[in-house]
Amino acid sequence: MARRGGGHWPVITKDPTAGPIKKETVRRVMKAFAPYSRKASVVAVAIIITSALGVANPLLIKKIFDTALFPVTKQNVPLGVRLNRVYWIVGFMVAIPIVSGFIGVGQTYLANVVGQRVMQDYRNALYRHLQNMPLRFFTATRTGEIQSRLQNDVGGVESVVTDTASSILSNVVILLSTLIGMLVISWKLTVLSLFLTPLFVFLTYRVGKARQEVARNTQRSLADMSAITEETLSVSGILLSKAFGRQKFEIDRFRTENERLAALEIRQQMVGRFFFAIVQIFFSITPALVYLVAGIVDKGHFPPSITSGDIVAFTTLQSRLFFPIGQMLQISVEVQASMALFERIYEYLDMPQEIVDAPDAVELKPEQVRGDVRFRHVFFRYEEPPPSVGEAAEGGAGAAEALASVDTAALTAAIGTPAIAAVAAAATANGHGREWTLEDVDIAIHPGQLAALVGPSGAGKTTLTYLTPRLYDVNEGAILIDDIDVRKIKLESLGEIVGTVTQETYLFHTTIRRNLMYGRPSATQEEMQAAAKAAFIHDRIMELTDGYDTVVGERGYRMSGGERQRLAIARVILKDPRILILDEATSSLDTTSERLVQEALRPLMRGRTTIAIAHR
């Protein structure tokens, strides 16, 4: 029989920002803009117009100097004529920025609409993909790393999506239109200006590479900071650090990473300042050279071949030459860094979703399900190192001993439901299942029956409860519900059929009402209260100031352990599943809380197929 699933989940360790930009990544990013191509085209036209209009004012300044203020002619031009020219030229100089400004506002709005829509698509796609990832992915990946991909990486590409594409086109148009304007005025001065360009390009390129390296290290540090805060500032993390007196250690760990981040941020700012210093130096040098050359070339010429208007207009245009070159070089570095972030995003989006609906999967309604559950020769393993043969034999012996101690008659009498005991350590009982967590497990549970899974810690009891709702898929064999392989049942249907109460209850940081209705949003107020009463938690809820609208706090920590468990039971009662899984739901409670939870479990289990992990 072919063994399926259960393979080792790859842990992300490589840094995709270190390599060259992949063409496939660029193609996929461009494809993300396809649904918004019309708006993007309007933005492109607006950018071309506004960038080209920027050349008009320097040429109009030349016109003022040469035809109005200081006319280059041997004939005297009447003052009235010159003033009239000034009025017209100044009028154009005022009108052009106004028109350009309004077009620019519209262009910025549309560019941001397109950019934010693309960002929204990326966030939705990444979150949707993560929601559908198998449980093994989350057990192998730090929560802080996942948060960093979803927030920092997606946030890091926002400037590229909203600004960079516009900046590239804008700078290209500015550069071309500026060069044309400079050539129109003087090709000699243009050649002089371009003579310094290679040095400028070389210096800015080197600085840009340094900025990229610093930005890459900063992103790594941010991810580490995110992981630290996620792990240590959660309620569980705070409880652990306080209980073990490790606050100083955690503070020192955070401070060390924070100091590293601060040093990187300072370096990033300094490298950026060095870039602008290079731009300023070239802005200062090139006009001086223009004045020098113009004076030498035109010495003794009248009328001059290079007029005062030419010089003023040329130096104005010259100031527009180096900045777009520097910007484009800087943008190329930013694009490379951002494309690396896109690769990190696509790295997650390309991860296989192991647990998916089969093409021929069927949809089952809870009322259609009898509740017959069969584990048929199930083999399963995690990617973690397997136990030794000695440990396996010991586990099997412990399981057999535990199985013998289960009083099924007492269980049946207590809950009014036929009960059986099943050994959960079949995977290791014979000592030959060294690489398997579960090996050749064969259990039949009839509708309405309680199956108590027993065995020592690590015997695979919880694993069986993971396999039933397809949190993992078996490697061999099959799990059947009403004679249908769970892999042939739609996941949404399976989620409605199976309900779980675990030892580690999870409640959202919201109201009791929303937590209870999570499994059945369409439930009425009366149904919700009936479920709470059945779980012996309604009276406690009504004692609270806000009743069912009380916020339970992070992971429900404003409630006691027993109250959280009874809320979880009420949530499952309201969901009304046909198959119930109880994973040591009372093992960590005090005697009083355990008694209340057990009383709440009796009506919940009655008439349902129940798989319960017995606490030994």
Coordinates of C-alpha atoms in Angstrom, one line a residue:
M1 CA 0.0 0.0 0.0
A2 CA 1.3 3.4 -0.9
R3 CA 2.0 5.7 2.0
R4 CA 0.5 9.2 1.6
G5 CA 0.9 12.5 3.5
G6 CA 2.8 12.9 6.7
G7 CA 5.9 14.2 5.0
H8 CA 8.3 16.6 6.7
W9 CA 7.2 20.2 6.6
P10 CA 10.0 22.5 5.3
V11 CA 11.0 25.2 7.8
I12 CA 11.8 28.5 6.1
T13 CA 15.4 29.4 6.8
K14 CA 16.7 30.9 3.5
D15 CA 16.7 34.7 2.9
P16 CA 15.1 35.4 -0.5
T17 CA 16.3 39.0 -0.4
A18 CA 19.9 37.9 -1.0
G19 CA 19.4 36.7 -4.6
P20 CA 18.7 38.4 -7.8
I21 CA 15.1 39.3 -8.9
K22 CA 13.3 36.4 -10.4
K23 CA 11.5 37.1 -13.7
E24 CA 8.6 34.9 -12.5
T25 CA 8.2 37.1 -9.5
V26 CA 8.0 40.3 -11.6
R27 CA 5.5 38.6 -13.9
R28 CA 3.3 37.6 -11.0
V29 CA 3.5 41.1 -9.5
M30 CA 2.5 42.6 -12.9
K31 CA -0.4 40.2 -13.1
A32 CA -1.7 41.4 -9.8
F33 CA -2.3 44.8 -11.4
A34 CA -4.2 43.3 -14.4
P35 CA -7.7 43.8 -12.9
Y36 CA -7.0 47.5 -12.5
S37 CA -5.4 48.1 -15.9
R38 CA -7.8 50.9 -17.0
K39 CA -7.2 53.0 -13.9
A40 CA -3.5 52.3 -14.2
S41 CA -3.5 53.5 -17.8
V42 CA -5.2 56.8 -16.7
V43 CA -2.5 57.2 -14.1
A44 CA 0.2 56.6 -16.7
V45 CA -1.2 59.3 -19.0
A46 CA -1.5 61.8 -16.1
I47 CA 2.1 61.1 -15.1
I48 CA 3.4 61.7 -18.6
I49 CA 1.5 65.0 -18.8
T50 CA 2.5 66.4 -15.4
S51 CA 6.2 65.3 -15.8
A52 CA 6.4 66.8 -19.3
L53 CA 4.9 70.1 -18.2
G54 CA 7.7 70.4 -15.8
V55 CA 10.0 71.4 -18.7
A56 CA 7.8 74.2 -19.8
N57 CA 8.6 76.7 -17.0
P58 CA 12.4 76.7 -17.5
L59 CA 11.9 77.4 -21.2
L60 CA 9.4 80.1 -20.4
I61 CA 12.0 81.7 -18.0
K62 CA 14.4 81.7 -21.0
K63 CA 11.8 83.5 -23.0
I64 CA 11.3 86.2 -20.3
F65 CA 15.0 86.8 -20.1
D66 CA 15.7 86.8 -23.9
T67 CA 12.7 88.6 -25.3
A68 CA 11.4 90.7 -22.4
L69 CA 13.8 91.5 -19.6
F70 CA 17.1 91.4 -21.5
P71 CA 16.2 91.2 -25.2
V72 CA 19.1 89.9 -27.3
T73 CA 18.9 92.3 -30.2
K74 CA 20.5 95.5 -31.5
Q75 CA 17.2 97.2 -31.9
N76 CA 15.4 98.8 -29.0
V77 CA 12.2 97.0 -28.1
P78 CA 9.5 99.4 -26.7
L79 CA 8.9 98.9 -23.0
G80 CA 5.2 98.3 -23.6
V81 CA 5.9 95.4 -25.9
R82 CA 8.3 93.9 -23.5
L83 CA 5.8 94.2 -20.6
N84 CA 3.1 92.6 -22.7
R85 CA 5.4 89.7 -23.4
V86 CA 6.1 89.4 -19.7
Y87 CA 2.4 89.3 -18.8
W88 CA 1.7 86.5 -21.3
I89 CA 4.7 84.5 -20.3
V90 CA 4.0 84.9 -16.6
G91 CA 0.4 84.0 -17.2
F92 CA 1.5 80.7 -18.8
M93 CA 4.0 80.2 -15.9
V94 CA 1.1 80.5 -13.4
A95 CA -1.4 78.4 -15.4
I96 CA 0.9 75.4 -16.1
P97 CA 1.5 74.6 -12.4
I98 CA -2.2 75.0 -11.6
V99 CA -3.2 72.6 -14.4
S100 CA -0.3 70.2 -13.5
G101 CA -1.3 70.4 -9.8
F102 CA -4.9 69.4 -10.4
I103 CA -3.9 66.6 -12.8
G104 CA -1.4 65.5 -10.1
V105 CA -4.0 65.3 -7.4
G106 CA -6.2 63.1 -9.6
Q107 CA -3.2 61.0 -10.5
T108 CA -2.2 60.5 -6.9
Y109 CA -5.8 59.5 -5.9
L110 CA -6.1 56.9 -8.7
A111 CA -2.6 55.6 -8.1
N112 CA -3.4 55.1 -4.4
V113 CA -6.8 53.4 -5.2
V114 CA -5.0 51.0 -7.5
G115 CA -2.2 50.4 -5.0
Q116 CA -4.5 49.8 -2.1
R117 CA -6.7 47.5 -4.1
V118 CA -3.7 45.4 -5.0
M119 CA -2.5 45.5 -1.4
Q120 CA -5.9 44.4 -0.3
D121 CA -5.8 41.5 -2.7
Y122 CA -2.4 40.4 -1.4
R123 CA -3.5 40.5 2.2
N124 CA -6.7 38.6 1.5
A125 CA -4.9 36.0 -0.6
L126 CA -2.2 35.5 2.0
Y127 CA -4.6 35.3 5.0
R128 CA -7.0 32.9 3.0
H129 CA -4.0 30.7 2.1
L130 CA -2.8 30.6 5.7
Q131 CA -6.3 29.7 7.0
N132 CA -6.2 26.7 4.7
M133 CA -2.7 25.6 5.6
P134 CA -2.4 22.3 7.5
L135 CA -1.8 22.2 11.2
R136 CA 1.7 20.8 10.7
F137 CA 2.7 24.1 9.1
F138 CA 1.7 26.1 12.3
T139 CA 3.5 23.6 14.6
A140 CA 6.7 24.0 12.5
T141 CA 6.6 27.8 12.1
R142 CA 6.9 30.5 14.8
T143 CA 3.7 32.6 15.2
G144 CA 5.9 35.8 15.1
E145 CA 7.3 34.7 11.7
I146 CA 3.8 34.2 10.3
Q147 CA 2.8 37.6 11.7
S148 CA 5.9 39.2 10.1
R149 CA 5.0 37.8 6.7
L150 CA 1.4 39.0 6.9
Q151 CA 2.2 42.5 8.3
N152 CA 5.8 43.5 7.8
D153 CA 6.4 41.9 4.4
V154 CA 3.1 42.9 2.9
G155 CA 3.5 46.3 4.5
G156 CA 7.0 46.5 3.1
V157 CA 5.8 46.2 -0.5
E158 CA 3.1 48.8 -0.1
S159 CA 5.3 51.7 -1.2
V160 CA 6.3 49.7 -4.4
V161 CA 2.7 49.0 -5.2
T162 CA 1.4 52.5 -4.5
D163 CA 4.4 54.7 -5.4
T164 CA 7.2 53.0 -7.1
A165 CA 5.6 52.2 -10.4
S166 CA 4.4 55.8 -10.7
S167 CA 7.9 57.1 -9.7
I168 CA 9.6 55.0 -12.4
L169 CA 7.4 56.3 -15.1
S170 CA 7.5 59.9 -13.8
N171 CA 11.3 59.9 -13.5
V172 CA 11.8 58.4 -17.0
V173 CA 9.5 61.1 -18.5
I174 CA 11.3 63.8 -16.5
L175 CA 14.7 62.6 -17.6
L176 CA 13.8 62.4 -21.3
S177 CA 11.9 65.7 -21.4
T178 CA 14.8 67.4 -19.5
L179 CA 17.4 66.1 -21.9
I180 CA 15.4 67.3 -24.9
G181 CA 15.0 70.7 -23.3
M182 CA 18.7 70.9 -22.6
L183 CA 19.6 69.9 -26.1
V184 CA 17.3 72.5 -27.5
I185 CA 19.2 75.2 -25.5
S186 CA 22.8 74.0 -26.0
W187 CA 24.1 70.6 -27.1
K188 CA 27.6 71.6 -25.9
L189 CA 26.4 72.3 -22.3
T190 CA 24.4 69.1 -22.4
V191 CA 27.4 67.1 -23.3
L192 CA 29.3 68.8 -20.4
S193 CA 26.5 67.9 -18.0
L194 CA 26.4 64.3 -19.2
F195 CA 30.2 64.0 -18.8
L196 CA 29.7 63.9 -15.0
T197 CA 26.8 61.4 -15.1
P198 CA 28.8 58.2 -15.0
L199 CA 30.6 59.2 -11.8
F200 CA 27.2 60.2 -10.3
V201 CA 25.7 56.9 -11.4
F202 CA 28.6 54.9 -9.9
L203 CA 28.5 56.6 -6.5
T204 CA 24.7 56.4 -6.1
Y205 CA 24.7 52.8 -7.2
R206 CA 27.3 51.8 -4.5
V207 CA 25.3 53.8 -1.9
G208 CA 22.1 52.1 -3.1
K209 CA 23.6 48.6 -2.6
A210 CA 24.7 49.5 0.9
R211 CA 21.1 50.7 1.6
Q212 CA 19.7 47.4 0.3
E213 CA 22.0 45.4 2.6
V214 CA 21.0 47.5 5.6
A215 CA 17.3 47.3 4.7
R216 CA 17.6 43.5 4.5
N217 CA 19.2 43.2 7.9
T218 CA 16.6 45.7 9.3
Q219 CA 13.8 43.5 8.0
R220 CA 15.3 40.4 9.6
S221 CA 15.6 42.3 12.9
L222 CA 12.0 43.5 12.7
A223 CA 10.9 39.8 12.2
D224 CA 12.9 38.7 15.2
M225 CA 11.4 41.6 17.3
S226 CA 7.9 40.6 16.1
A227 CA 8.5 37.0 17.2
I228 CA 9.8 38.0 20.6
T229 CA 6.9 40.3 21.4
E230 CA 4.4 37.7 20.0
E231 CA 5.8 35.0 22.3
T232 CA 6.4 37.0 25.4
L233 CA 3.6 39.6 25.5
S234 CA 0.8 37.2 25.1
V235 CA -1.1 36.2 28.3
S236 CA 0.5 32.7 28.2
G237 CA 4.0 34.2 27.7
I238 CA 3.6 36.7 30.5
L239 CA 2.3 34.0 32.9
L240 CA 5.3 31.8 32.0
S241 CA 7.9 34.5 32.5
K242 CA 6.4 35.6 35.8
A243 CA 6.0 32.1 37.1
F244 CA 9.6 31.2 36.3
G245 CA 11.0 34.6 37.3
R246 CA 12.4 35.2 33.8
Q247 CA 11.2 38.8 33.3
K248 CA 14.8 40.1 33.5
F249 CA 16.0 37.6 30.9
E250 CA 13.1 38.5 28.5
I251 CA 13.8 42.2 29.0
D252 CA 17.5 41.7 28.3
R253 CA 16.7 39.6 25.2
F254 CA 14.3 42.3 23.9
R255 CA 16.8 45.1 24.7
T256 CA 19.6 43.3 22.8
E257 CA 17.4 42.9 19.7
N258 CA 16.1 46.5 20.1
E259 CA 19.7 47.8 20.3
R260 CA 20.6 45.9 17.1
L261 CA 17.5 47.3 15.4
A262 CA 18.3 50.8 16.5
A263 CA 21.9 50.5 15.2
L264 CA 20.6 49.3 11.8
E265 CA 18.0 52.2 11.7
I266 CA 20.8 54.7 12.4
R267 CA 23.0 53.2 9.7
Q268 CA 20.1 53.2 7.3
Q269 CA 19.5 56.9 7.9
M270 CA 23.2 57.7 7.5
V271 CA 23.5 55.8 4.2
G272 CA 20.4 57.7 3.0
R273 CA 21.9 61.0 4.0
F274 CA 25.1 60.1 2.2
F275 CA 23.0 59.5 -0.9
F276 CA 21.4 63.0 -0.8
A277 CA 24.8 64.5 0.0
I278 CA 26.1 63.1 -3.4
V279 CA 23.1 64.6 -5.1
Q280 CA 23.6 68.0 -3.5
I281 CA 27.3 68.0 -4.4
F282 CA 26.5 67.4 -8.1
F283 CA 23.7 70.0 -8.0
S284 CA 26.3 72.5 -6.8
I285 CA 29.2 71.5 -9.1
T286 CA 27.4 71.3 -12.5
P287 CA 25.9 74.9 -12.5
A288 CA 29.3 76.3 -11.7
L289 CA 30.9 74.4 -14.6
V290 CA 28.1 75.7 -16.9
Y291 CA 28.8 79.3 -15.9
L292 CA 32.5 78.8 -16.5
V293 CA 32.1 77.1 -19.9
A294 CA 29.5 79.6 -21.0
G295 CA 31.8 82.5 -20.2
I296 CA 34.7 80.9 -22.1
V297 CA 32.7 79.9 -25.2
D298 CA 30.9 83.3 -25.5
K299 CA 33.9 85.5 -24.8
G300 CA 33.8 88.4 -27.2
H301 CA 30.6 87.3 -29.1
F302 CA 27.7 89.6 -29.7
P303 CA 25.0 88.7 -29.9
P304 CA 26.1 85.9 -27.6
S305 CA 25.6 82.3 -28.7
I306 CA 24.7 81.5 -25.1
T307 CA 22.3 84.0 -23.7
S308 CA 21.6 84.8 -20.0
G309 CA 18.2 83.2 -20.6
D310 CA 19.9 80.1 -21.9
I311 CA 22.1 79.9 -18.8
V312 CA 19.2 80.4 -16.3
A313 CA 17.0 77.9 -18.1
F314 CA 19.8 75.4 -18.6
T315 CA 20.8 75.4 -14.9
T316 CA 17.2 75.1 -13.9
L317 CA 16.8 72.1 -16.2
Q318 CA 20.1 70.7 -15.0
S319 CA 18.7 70.6 -11.5
R320 CA 16.1 68.2 -12.9
L321 CA 18.6 65.9 -14.5
F322 CA 20.5 64.3 -11.6
F323 CA 17.6 63.9 -9.2
P324 CA 15.6 61.5 -11.5
I325 CA 18.8 59.6 -12.2
G326 CA 19.5 59.2 -8.5
Q327 CA 15.9 58.4 -7.9
M328 CA 15.8 55.7 -10.5
L329 CA 19.0 54.1 -9.1
Q330 CA 17.5 54.3 -5.7
I331 CA 14.2 52.9 -6.9
S332 CA 16.0 50.0 -8.6
V333 CA 17.5 49.1 -5.2
E334 CA 14.1 49.5 -3.5
V335 CA 12.4 47.4 -6.2
Q336 CA 15.0 44.7 -5.7
A337 CA 14.4 44.7 -1.9
S338 CA 10.6 44.8 -2.5
M339 CA 10.7 42.1 -5.0
A340 CA 12.5 40.0 -2.4
L341 CA 9.6 40.7 0.0
F342 CA 7.2 39.7 -2.8
E343 CA 9.2 36.4 -3.1
R344 CA 8.7 35.9 0.7
I345 CA 5.0 36.4 0.2
Y346 CA 4.8 34.1 -2.8
E347 CA 6.9 31.6 -0.8
Y348 CA 4.0 31.3 1.6
L349 CA 1.4 31.4 -1.2
D350 CA 3.1 28.6 -3.1
M351 CA 3.3 26.3 -0.1
P352 CA 1.0 23.3 -0.7
Q353 CA -2.3 23.0 1.0
E354 CA -2.2 19.4 2.0
I355 CA -5.7 19.3 3.5
V356 CA -8.1 20.2 0.7
D357 CA -11.4 19.0 -0.7
A358 CA -11.2 16.1 -3.1
P359 CA -12.7 16.8 -6.5
D360 CA -15.5 14.3 -5.7
A361 CA -16.0 15.3 -2.1
V362 CA -19.6 15.1 -0.8
E363 CA -21.4 17.6 1.4
L364 CA -23.1 16.1 4.4
K365 CA -25.6 17.9 6.6
P366 CA -25.4 17.1 10.4
E367 CA -28.9 15.8 10.4
Q368 CA -28.0 13.2 7.7
V369 CA -25.1 11.8 9.8
R370 CA -25.7 8.7 11.9
G371 CA -22.3 9.0 13.7
D372 CA -20.7 5.7 12.8
V373 CA -16.9 6.2 13.1
R374 CA -14.3 3.6 12.0
F375 CA -10.5 3.8 12.2
R376 CA -9.5 1.2 9.6
H377 CA -5.9 0.1 9.8
V378 CA -4.7 3.6 10.3
F379 CA -0.9 4.5 10.0
F380 CA 0.3 8.0 10.8
R381 CA 3.5 9.7 11.7
Y382 CA 4.6 13.3 12.4
E383 CA 7.9 14.7 11.1
E384 CA 9.5 14.7 14.5
P385 CA 12.1 12.1 15.4
P386 CA 10.4 8.8 16.3
P387 CA 10.7 7.1 19.7
S388 CA 13.2 4.3 20.2
V389 CA 12.1 0.7 20.2
G390 CA 12.4 0.5 23.9
E391 CA 10.2 3.5 24.4
A392 CA 7.7 2.0 22.0
A393 CA 7.4 -1.2 24.0
E394 CA 7.1 0.7 27.2
G395 CA 4.3 2.8 25.7
G396 CA 2.4 -0.3 24.6
A397 CA 2.7 -1.9 28.0
G398 CA 1.4 1.2 29.7
A399 CA -1.5 1.4 27.3
A400 CA -2.5 -2.2 27.9
E401 CA -2.4 -1.6 31.6
A402 CA -4.5 1.5 31.3
L403 CA -7.0 -0.2 29.1
A404 CA -7.6 -3.0 31.6
S405 CA -8.4 -0.4 34.3
V406 CA -11.3 1.3 32.4
D407 CA -14.7 0.5 33.9
T408 CA -16.9 0.6 30.8
A409 CA -20.0 -0.4 32.8
A410 CA -19.6 2.6 35.1
L411 CA -19.1 4.9 32.1
T412 CA -22.3 3.6 30.5
A413 CA -24.3 4.0 33.7
A414 CA -22.9 7.5 34.3
I415 CA -23.9 9.0 31.0
G416 CA -26.6 6.7 29.7
T417 CA -24.6 5.9 26.6
P418 CA -23.0 2.6 25.6
A419 CA -19.2 2.9 26.3
I420 CA -16.2 1.1 25.0
A421 CA -12.5 1.4 25.8
A422 CA -9.9 1.5 23.1
V423 CA -6.2 1.4 23.4
A424 CA -4.7 4.4 21.7
A425 CA -1.2 3.1 21.8
A426 CA -1.6 0.5 19.0
A427 CA 1.0 2.3 17.1
T428 CA 3.7 1.2 19.5
A429 CA 2.3 -1.8 21.3
N430 CA 4.2 -4.4 19.4
G431 CA 7.5 -2.7 19.5
H432 CA 7.9 -2.7 15.7
G433 CA 6.4 0.8 15.0
R434 CA 9.5 2.7 15.6
E435 CA 8.8 5.4 12.9
W436 CA 5.0 5.6 13.4
T437 CA 3.0 7.6 15.9
L438 CA 0.0 5.3 15.1
E439 CA 0.4 1.9 13.5
D440 CA -2.4 -0.3 12.2
V441 CA -5.0 1.2 14.5
D442 CA -8.4 -0.4 13.9
I443 CA -11.3 0.8 16.0
A444 CA -15.1 0.8 15.3
I445 CA -17.3 3.2 17.2
H446 CA -21.1 2.8 16.6
P447 CA -23.6 5.7 16.5
G448 CA -24.2 7.2 19.9
Q449 CA -21.4 5.2 21.5
L450 CA -18.7 6.6 23.8
A451 CA -15.2 5.5 23.0
A452 CA -12.7 6.1 25.8
L453 CA -9.1 6.3 24.5
V454 CA -6.6 5.4 27.1
G455 CA -2.9 5.2 27.2
P456 CA 0.2 6.9 28.6
S457 CA 1.3 10.3 27.5
G458 CA 2.7 10.2 24.0
A459 CA 0.8 7.1 23.0
G460 CA -1.1 8.9 20.2
K461 CA -4.5 9.6 21.8
T462 CA -4.7 13.2 20.8
T463 CA -3.3 12.3 17.4
L464 CA -6.4 10.2 16.8
T465 CA -8.6 13.2 17.6
Y466 CA -6.6 15.3 15.1
L467 CA -7.1 12.8 12.3
T468 CA -10.9 12.6 12.7
P469 CA -11.7 16.2 11.6
R470 CA -8.8 16.1 9.1
L471 CA -6.4 18.4 10.9
Y472 CA -3.9 15.8 9.5
D473 CA -4.4 13.1 6.9
V474 CA -3.5 9.5 7.6
N475 CA -0.4 8.0 5.8
E476 CA -2.2 4.7 5.3
G477 CA -5.6 3.2 6.0
A478 CA -8.7 5.4 6.3
I479 CA -11.0 7.0 8.8
L480 CA -14.7 6.6 7.9
I481 CA -17.8 8.4 9.0
D482 CA -21.0 6.5 8.0
D483 CA -18.8 4.4 5.7
I484 CA -17.5 7.5 3.9
D485 CA -13.8 8.3 3.9
V486 CA -13.3 11.6 5.7
R487 CA -11.1 12.6 2.7
K488 CA -14.2 12.4 0.6
I489 CA -16.2 14.7 2.8
K490 CA -16.1 18.5 2.2
L491 CA -14.1 20.2 4.9
E492 CA -16.8 22.6 5.7
S493 CA -19.3 19.7 6.2
L494 CA -16.7 17.9 8.4
G495 CA -16.4 21.0 10.5
E496 CA -20.1 21.0 11.1
I497 CA -20.3 17.3 11.9
V498 CA -17.4 17.1 14.4
G499 CA -17.2 19.2 17.6
T500 CA -14.2 19.3 19.9
V501 CA -13.6 20.3 23.5
T502 CA -9.9 20.3 24.4
Q503 CA -8.0 20.7 27.6
E504 CA -6.5 24.0 26.3
T505 CA -9.7 26.0 25.7
Y506 CA -9.3 28.9 23.2
L507 CA -11.6 31.9 23.5
F508 CA -11.4 35.0 21.3
H509 CA -10.8 38.4 22.9
T510 CA -14.4 39.4 22.4
T511 CA -17.8 39.0 24.1
I512 CA -19.2 35.8 25.6
R513 CA -22.0 36.0 23.0
R514 CA -19.7 36.1 20.0
N515 CA -17.6 33.3 21.5
L516 CA -20.6 31.1 22.0
M517 CA -22.1 31.8 18.5
Y518 CA -18.8 31.2 16.8
G519 CA -19.7 27.7 15.8
R520 CA -23.3 28.6 14.8
P521 CA -23.7 32.3 14.0
S522 CA -27.4 31.8 13.0
A523 CA -28.4 30.7 16.5
T524 CA -31.1 32.6 18.4
Q525 CA -30.8 34.2 21.8
E526 CA -33.0 31.5 23.3
E527 CA -30.8 28.7 21.7
M528 CA -27.7 30.4 23.0
Q529 CA -29.0 30.7 26.5
A530 CA -30.3 27.1 26.5
A531 CA -26.8 25.9 25.5
A532 CA -25.3 27.9 28.4
K533 CA -27.8 26.5 30.8
A534 CA -27.0 23.0 29.7
A535 CA -23.3 23.7 30.3
F536 CA -24.1 25.1 33.8
I537 CA -22.6 28.5 32.9
H538 CA -25.7 30.6 32.3
D539 CA -26.1 31.7 36.0
R540 CA -22.5 32.7 36.2
I541 CA -22.8 34.8 33.0
M542 CA -25.9 36.6 34.4
E543 CA -23.9 37.5 37.5
L544 CA -21.6 39.6 35.3
T545 CA -22.3 43.3 34.8
D546 CA -22.6 43.0 31.1
G547 CA -24.0 39.5 31.0
Y548 CA -23.5 37.8 27.6
D549 CA -21.9 41.0 26.3
T550 CA -19.0 40.7 28.8
V551 CA -15.6 40.7 27.0
V552 CA -13.7 37.6 28.2
G553 CA -10.2 39.0 27.6
E554 CA -7.2 37.6 25.7
R555 CA -7.7 33.9 25.4
G556 CA -10.5 34.1 27.9
Y557 CA -8.2 34.8 30.9
R558 CA -10.8 37.0 32.6
M559 CA -12.7 33.8 33.3
S560 CA -11.6 30.9 35.5
G561 CA -10.4 27.7 34.1
G562 CA -13.6 25.9 34.8
E563 CA -15.7 28.8 33.4
R564 CA -13.7 28.7 30.2
Q565 CA -14.2 25.0 29.9
R566 CA -18.0 25.3 30.4
L567 CA -18.1 28.2 27.9
A568 CA -16.3 25.8 25.4
I569 CA -18.9 23.1 26.2
A570 CA -21.8 25.5 25.7
R571 CA -20.2 26.5 22.3
V572 CA -20.2 22.9 21.2
I573 CA -23.7 22.3 22.6
L574 CA -24.9 25.2 20.5
K575 CA -23.1 23.9 17.4
D576 CA -24.9 20.5 18.0
P577 CA -22.4 18.2 16.2
R578 CA -23.1 14.5 15.5
I579 CA -19.6 13.5 16.6
L580 CA -18.0 14.8 19.8
I581 CA -14.3 14.8 20.7
L582 CA -13.3 15.4 24.3
D583 CA -9.5 15.8 24.7
E584 CA -8.9 15.5 28.5
A585 CA -11.4 18.3 29.0
T586 CA -11.2 18.2 32.8
S587 CA -7.7 17.1 33.5
S588 CA -6.3 20.5 34.6
L589 CA -9.3 21.6 36.7
D590 CA -9.8 21.6 40.4
T591 CA -12.3 19.2 42.0
T592 CA -15.2 21.7 42.1
S593 CA -14.7 22.9 38.5
E594 CA -14.2 19.3 37.3
R595 CA -17.5 18.2 38.8
L596 CA -19.4 21.1 37.1
V597 CA -17.7 20.4 33.8
Q598 CA -18.5 16.7 34.1
E599 CA -22.2 17.5 34.8
A600 CA -22.2 19.8 31.7
L601 CA -20.7 17.0 29.6
R602 CA -23.3 14.4 30.4
P603 CA -26.2 15.9 28.4
L604 CA -23.7 16.9 25.7
M605 CA -22.5 13.3 25.2
R606 CA -25.9 11.6 25.5
G607 CA -27.1 10.4 22.0
R608 CA -23.9 11.5 20.3
T609 CA -20.9 9.5 19.1
T610 CA -18.2 10.6 21.5
I611 CA -14.5 10.0 21.4
A612 CA -13.0 10.8 24.8
I613 CA -9.4 10.8 25.9
A614 CA -9.4 9.4 29.4
H615 CA -7.2 11.2 31.9
R616 CA -5.0 8.7 33.6

